[in-house]
Short mmCIF file of C-alpha atoms in Angstrom, two decimals:
data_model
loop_
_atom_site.label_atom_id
_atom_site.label_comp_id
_atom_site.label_asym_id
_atom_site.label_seq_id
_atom_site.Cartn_x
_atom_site.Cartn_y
_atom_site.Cartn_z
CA UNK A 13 75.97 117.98 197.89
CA UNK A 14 76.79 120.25 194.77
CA UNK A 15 76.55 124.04 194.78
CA UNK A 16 74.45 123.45 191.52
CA UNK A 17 71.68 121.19 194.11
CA UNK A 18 71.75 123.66 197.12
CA UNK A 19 71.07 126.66 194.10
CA UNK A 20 67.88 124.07 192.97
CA UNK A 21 66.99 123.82 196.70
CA UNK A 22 66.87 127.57 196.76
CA UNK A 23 65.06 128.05 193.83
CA UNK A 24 62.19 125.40 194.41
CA UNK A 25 61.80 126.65 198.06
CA UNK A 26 61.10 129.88 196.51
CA UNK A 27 58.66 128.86 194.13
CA UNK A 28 57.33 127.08 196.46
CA UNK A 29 57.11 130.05 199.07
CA UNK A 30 55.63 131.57 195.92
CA UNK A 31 52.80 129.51 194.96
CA UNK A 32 51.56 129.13 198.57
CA UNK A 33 51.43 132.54 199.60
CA UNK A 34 49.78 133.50 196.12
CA UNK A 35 47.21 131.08 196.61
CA UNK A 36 46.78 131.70 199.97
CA UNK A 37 45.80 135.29 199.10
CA UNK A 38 43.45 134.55 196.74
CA UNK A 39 41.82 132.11 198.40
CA UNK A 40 41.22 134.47 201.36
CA UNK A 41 39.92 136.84 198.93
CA UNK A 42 37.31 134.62 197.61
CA UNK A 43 37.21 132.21 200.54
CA UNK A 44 36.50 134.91 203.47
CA UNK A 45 33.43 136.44 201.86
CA UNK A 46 31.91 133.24 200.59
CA UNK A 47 32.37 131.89 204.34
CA UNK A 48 31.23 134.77 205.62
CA UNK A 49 27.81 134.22 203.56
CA UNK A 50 27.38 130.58 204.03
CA UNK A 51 27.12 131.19 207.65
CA UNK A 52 24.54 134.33 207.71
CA UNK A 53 22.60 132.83 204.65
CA UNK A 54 20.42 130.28 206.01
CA UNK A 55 16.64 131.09 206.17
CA UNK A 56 16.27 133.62 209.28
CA UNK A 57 19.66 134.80 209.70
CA UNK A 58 21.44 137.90 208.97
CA UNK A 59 21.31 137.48 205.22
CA UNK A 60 18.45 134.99 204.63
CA UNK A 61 18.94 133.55 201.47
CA UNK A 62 18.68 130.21 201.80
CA UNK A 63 18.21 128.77 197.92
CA UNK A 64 21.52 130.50 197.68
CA UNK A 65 23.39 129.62 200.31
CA UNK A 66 21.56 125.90 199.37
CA UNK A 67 23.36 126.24 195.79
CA UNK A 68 26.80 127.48 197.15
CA UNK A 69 26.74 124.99 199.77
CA UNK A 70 26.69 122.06 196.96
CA UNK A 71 29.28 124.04 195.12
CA UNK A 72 31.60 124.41 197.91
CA UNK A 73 31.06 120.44 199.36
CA UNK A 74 31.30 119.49 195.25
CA UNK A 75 34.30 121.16 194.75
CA UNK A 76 36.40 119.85 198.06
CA UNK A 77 35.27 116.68 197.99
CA UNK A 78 37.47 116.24 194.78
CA UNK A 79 41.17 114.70 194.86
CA UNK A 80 43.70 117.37 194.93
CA UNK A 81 45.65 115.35 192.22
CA UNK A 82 42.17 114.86 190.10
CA UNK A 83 41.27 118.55 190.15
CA UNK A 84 44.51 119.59 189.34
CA UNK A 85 43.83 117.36 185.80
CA UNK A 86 40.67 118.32 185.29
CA UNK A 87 40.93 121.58 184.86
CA UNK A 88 43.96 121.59 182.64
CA UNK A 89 42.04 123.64 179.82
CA UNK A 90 40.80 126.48 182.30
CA UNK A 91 44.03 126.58 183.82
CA UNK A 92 45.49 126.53 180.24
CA UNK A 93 43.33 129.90 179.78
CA UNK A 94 43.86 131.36 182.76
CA UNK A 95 47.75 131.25 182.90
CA UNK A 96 48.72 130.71 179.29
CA UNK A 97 49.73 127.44 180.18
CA UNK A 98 49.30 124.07 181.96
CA UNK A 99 52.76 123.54 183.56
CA UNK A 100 55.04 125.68 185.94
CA UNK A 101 54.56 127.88 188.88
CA UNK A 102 52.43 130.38 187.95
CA UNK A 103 49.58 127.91 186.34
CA UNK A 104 49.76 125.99 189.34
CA UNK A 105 48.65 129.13 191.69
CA UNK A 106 45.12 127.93 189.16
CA UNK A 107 43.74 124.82 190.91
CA UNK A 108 45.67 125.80 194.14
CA UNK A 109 43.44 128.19 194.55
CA UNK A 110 40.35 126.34 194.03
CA UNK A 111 41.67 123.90 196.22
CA UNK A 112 41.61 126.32 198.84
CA UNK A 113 38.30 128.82 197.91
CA UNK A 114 35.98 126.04 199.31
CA UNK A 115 38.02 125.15 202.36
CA UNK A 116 38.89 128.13 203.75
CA UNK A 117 35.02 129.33 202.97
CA UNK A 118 33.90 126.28 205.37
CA UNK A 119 36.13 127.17 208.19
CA UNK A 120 35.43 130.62 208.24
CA UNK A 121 31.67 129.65 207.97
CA UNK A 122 32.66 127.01 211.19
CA UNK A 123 34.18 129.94 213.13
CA UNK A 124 31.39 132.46 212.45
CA UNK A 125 28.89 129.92 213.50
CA UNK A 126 31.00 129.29 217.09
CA UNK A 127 30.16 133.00 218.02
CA UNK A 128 27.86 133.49 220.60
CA UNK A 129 24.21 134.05 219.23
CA UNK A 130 23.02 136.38 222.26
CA UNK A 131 25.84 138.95 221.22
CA UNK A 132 24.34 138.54 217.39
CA UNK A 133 21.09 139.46 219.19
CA UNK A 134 22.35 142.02 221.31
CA UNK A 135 23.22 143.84 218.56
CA UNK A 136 19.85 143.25 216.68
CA UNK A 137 18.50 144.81 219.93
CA UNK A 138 20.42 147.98 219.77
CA UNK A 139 19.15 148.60 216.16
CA UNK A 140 22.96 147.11 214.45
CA UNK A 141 22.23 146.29 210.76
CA UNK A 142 23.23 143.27 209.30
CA UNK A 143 26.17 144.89 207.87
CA UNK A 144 27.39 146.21 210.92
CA UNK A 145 26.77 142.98 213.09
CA UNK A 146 29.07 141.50 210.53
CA UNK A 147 31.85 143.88 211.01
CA UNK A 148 31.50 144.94 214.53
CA UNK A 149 30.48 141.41 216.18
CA UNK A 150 30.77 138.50 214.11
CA UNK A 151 34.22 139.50 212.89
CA UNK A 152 35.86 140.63 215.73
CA UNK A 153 34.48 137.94 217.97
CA UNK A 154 36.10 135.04 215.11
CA UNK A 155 39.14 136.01 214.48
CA UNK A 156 41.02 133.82 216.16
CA UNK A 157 38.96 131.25 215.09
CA UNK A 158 39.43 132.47 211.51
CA UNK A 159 43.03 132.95 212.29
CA UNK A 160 43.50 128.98 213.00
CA UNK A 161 41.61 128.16 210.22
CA UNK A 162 43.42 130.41 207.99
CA UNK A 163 46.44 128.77 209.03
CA UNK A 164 45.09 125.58 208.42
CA UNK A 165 44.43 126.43 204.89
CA UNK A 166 48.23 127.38 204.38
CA UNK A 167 49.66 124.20 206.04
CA UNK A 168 47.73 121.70 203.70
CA UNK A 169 48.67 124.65 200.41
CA UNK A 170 52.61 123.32 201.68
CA UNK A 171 51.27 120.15 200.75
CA UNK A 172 49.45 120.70 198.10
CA UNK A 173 52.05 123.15 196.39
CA UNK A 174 54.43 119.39 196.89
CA UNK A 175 51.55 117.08 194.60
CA UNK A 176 51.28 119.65 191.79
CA UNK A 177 55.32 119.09 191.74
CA UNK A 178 53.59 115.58 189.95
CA UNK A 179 52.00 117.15 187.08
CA UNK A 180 54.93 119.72 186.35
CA UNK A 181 54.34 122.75 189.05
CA UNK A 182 57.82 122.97 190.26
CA UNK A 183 58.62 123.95 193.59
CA UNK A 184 60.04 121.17 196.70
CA UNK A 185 57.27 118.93 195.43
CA UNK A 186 58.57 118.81 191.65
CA UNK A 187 62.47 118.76 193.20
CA UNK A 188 61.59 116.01 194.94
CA UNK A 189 60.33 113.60 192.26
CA UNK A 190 62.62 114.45 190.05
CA UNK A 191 66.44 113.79 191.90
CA UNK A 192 64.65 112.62 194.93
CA UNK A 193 62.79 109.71 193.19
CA UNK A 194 63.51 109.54 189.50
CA UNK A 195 67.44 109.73 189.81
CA UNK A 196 67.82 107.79 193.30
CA UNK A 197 69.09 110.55 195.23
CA UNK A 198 67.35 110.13 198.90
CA UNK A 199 69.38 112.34 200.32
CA UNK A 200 67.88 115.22 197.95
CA UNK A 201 64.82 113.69 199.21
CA UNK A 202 65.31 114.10 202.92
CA UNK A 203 66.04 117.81 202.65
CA UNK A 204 63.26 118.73 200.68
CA UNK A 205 61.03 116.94 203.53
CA UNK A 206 63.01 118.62 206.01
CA UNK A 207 62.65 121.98 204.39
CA UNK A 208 58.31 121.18 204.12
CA UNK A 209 58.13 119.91 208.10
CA UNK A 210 60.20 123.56 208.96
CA UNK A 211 57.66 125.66 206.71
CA UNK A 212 54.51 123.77 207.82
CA UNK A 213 55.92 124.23 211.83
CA UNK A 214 56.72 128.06 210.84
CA UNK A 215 53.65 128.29 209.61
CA UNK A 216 51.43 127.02 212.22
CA UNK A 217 53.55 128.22 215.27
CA UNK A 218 53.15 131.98 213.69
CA UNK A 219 49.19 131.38 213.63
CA UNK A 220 49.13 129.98 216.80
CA UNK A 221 50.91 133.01 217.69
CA UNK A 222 48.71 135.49 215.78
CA UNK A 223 45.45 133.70 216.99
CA UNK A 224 46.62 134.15 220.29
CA UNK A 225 47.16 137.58 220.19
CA UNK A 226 43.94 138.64 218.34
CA UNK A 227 42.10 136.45 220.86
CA UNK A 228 39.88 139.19 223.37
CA UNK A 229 38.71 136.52 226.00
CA UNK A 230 42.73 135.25 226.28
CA UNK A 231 43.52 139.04 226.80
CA UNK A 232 40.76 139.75 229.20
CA UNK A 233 41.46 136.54 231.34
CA UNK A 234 45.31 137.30 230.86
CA UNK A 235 44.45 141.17 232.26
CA UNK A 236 42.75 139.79 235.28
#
């Protein structure tokens, strides 16, 4: 293999490093709020509002239940405005990240929802406002949960970040199709799937790892 191929390998790992972790951060941003609310929102909970969390709900289940490769067209013109333009890195951070607002907001809703409700109600007893049951129970008590799901959200981003390679987002993804496929060049091919299987197991063993360590109930039972 050329130096000038191993220098392309470089470069599209990094943009792909790039648009993953950008998106990533955004989409916690949005994501872990928006979660947050669709899982105290319903009528009687923490923050009953349930028309809202009704209309969100159909927003978020609208939005994911979309092709990856169909959203990533169909919002050419807002991406177009967002970015400046339709094609590279930087525009495809655009429908990466609204790829990954709705998912990440239904696992964090799915790990909320696993904690214990007699702790929630504990804390009601005590005189906790909702604010504070948030912070100081629900939180804490899903974080590894959150953690997993998180890290979830980054592994399928690694293969997301490779489709929008497709429609001209660069990165492994665009590498790929381009010597892998278009100029018959499997071996380019191999590597850049290699290179994806090491960052997805990086990814998910460091989660693991995190969850793990921000688990209480694996600490306490670990302590005894």
């Amino acid at each position: 293999m050329s130096a000038n191929l191993i220098n392309l390998l470089i470069e599209a790992t990094g943009q792909t490093l790039y648009m993953v972790a950008i998106s990533a951060i955004l989409g916690t941003v949005f994501g872990l709020p928006l979660g947050l609310f669709l899982a105290t929102s319903q009528r009687g909970e923490l923050l009953s509002a349930p028309w809202v969390n009704k209309i969100l709900g159909l927003v978020v289940n609208a939005t994911r239940s979309v092709p990856f490769i169909i959203l990533v067209v169909a919002i050419i013109p807002f991406t177009r405005m967002v970015a400046g333009t339709s094609i590279g890195t930087t525009a495809a951070v655009v429908p990466l990240t609204i790829a990954t607002v709705p998912f990440i907001a239904r696992l964090v809703e799915n790990a909320i929802r696993e904690v214990d409700s007699g702790l929630i109600e504990a804390a009601r007893a005590m005189g906790a406002t909702p604010v504070q049951i948030i912070r100081k129970v629900l939180l804490p008590e899903a974080l590894p949960g959150i953690t997993l799901g998180l890290t979830l959200a980054i592994v399928s981003l690694i293969g997301y970040s490779a489709m929008v390679g497709a429609v001209g987002g660069e990165g492994l993804g665009d590498l790929g199709i381009r010597y892998g496929y278009q100029r018959f060049m499997p071996d380019v091919m191999a590597i850049v799937v290699i290179i994806l299987i090491v960052l997805v197991q990086l990814v998910q063993s460091i989660g693991e790892r995190i969850a793990t360590a921000v688990d209480k109930r694996a600490t306490k039972s670990g302590g005894q």
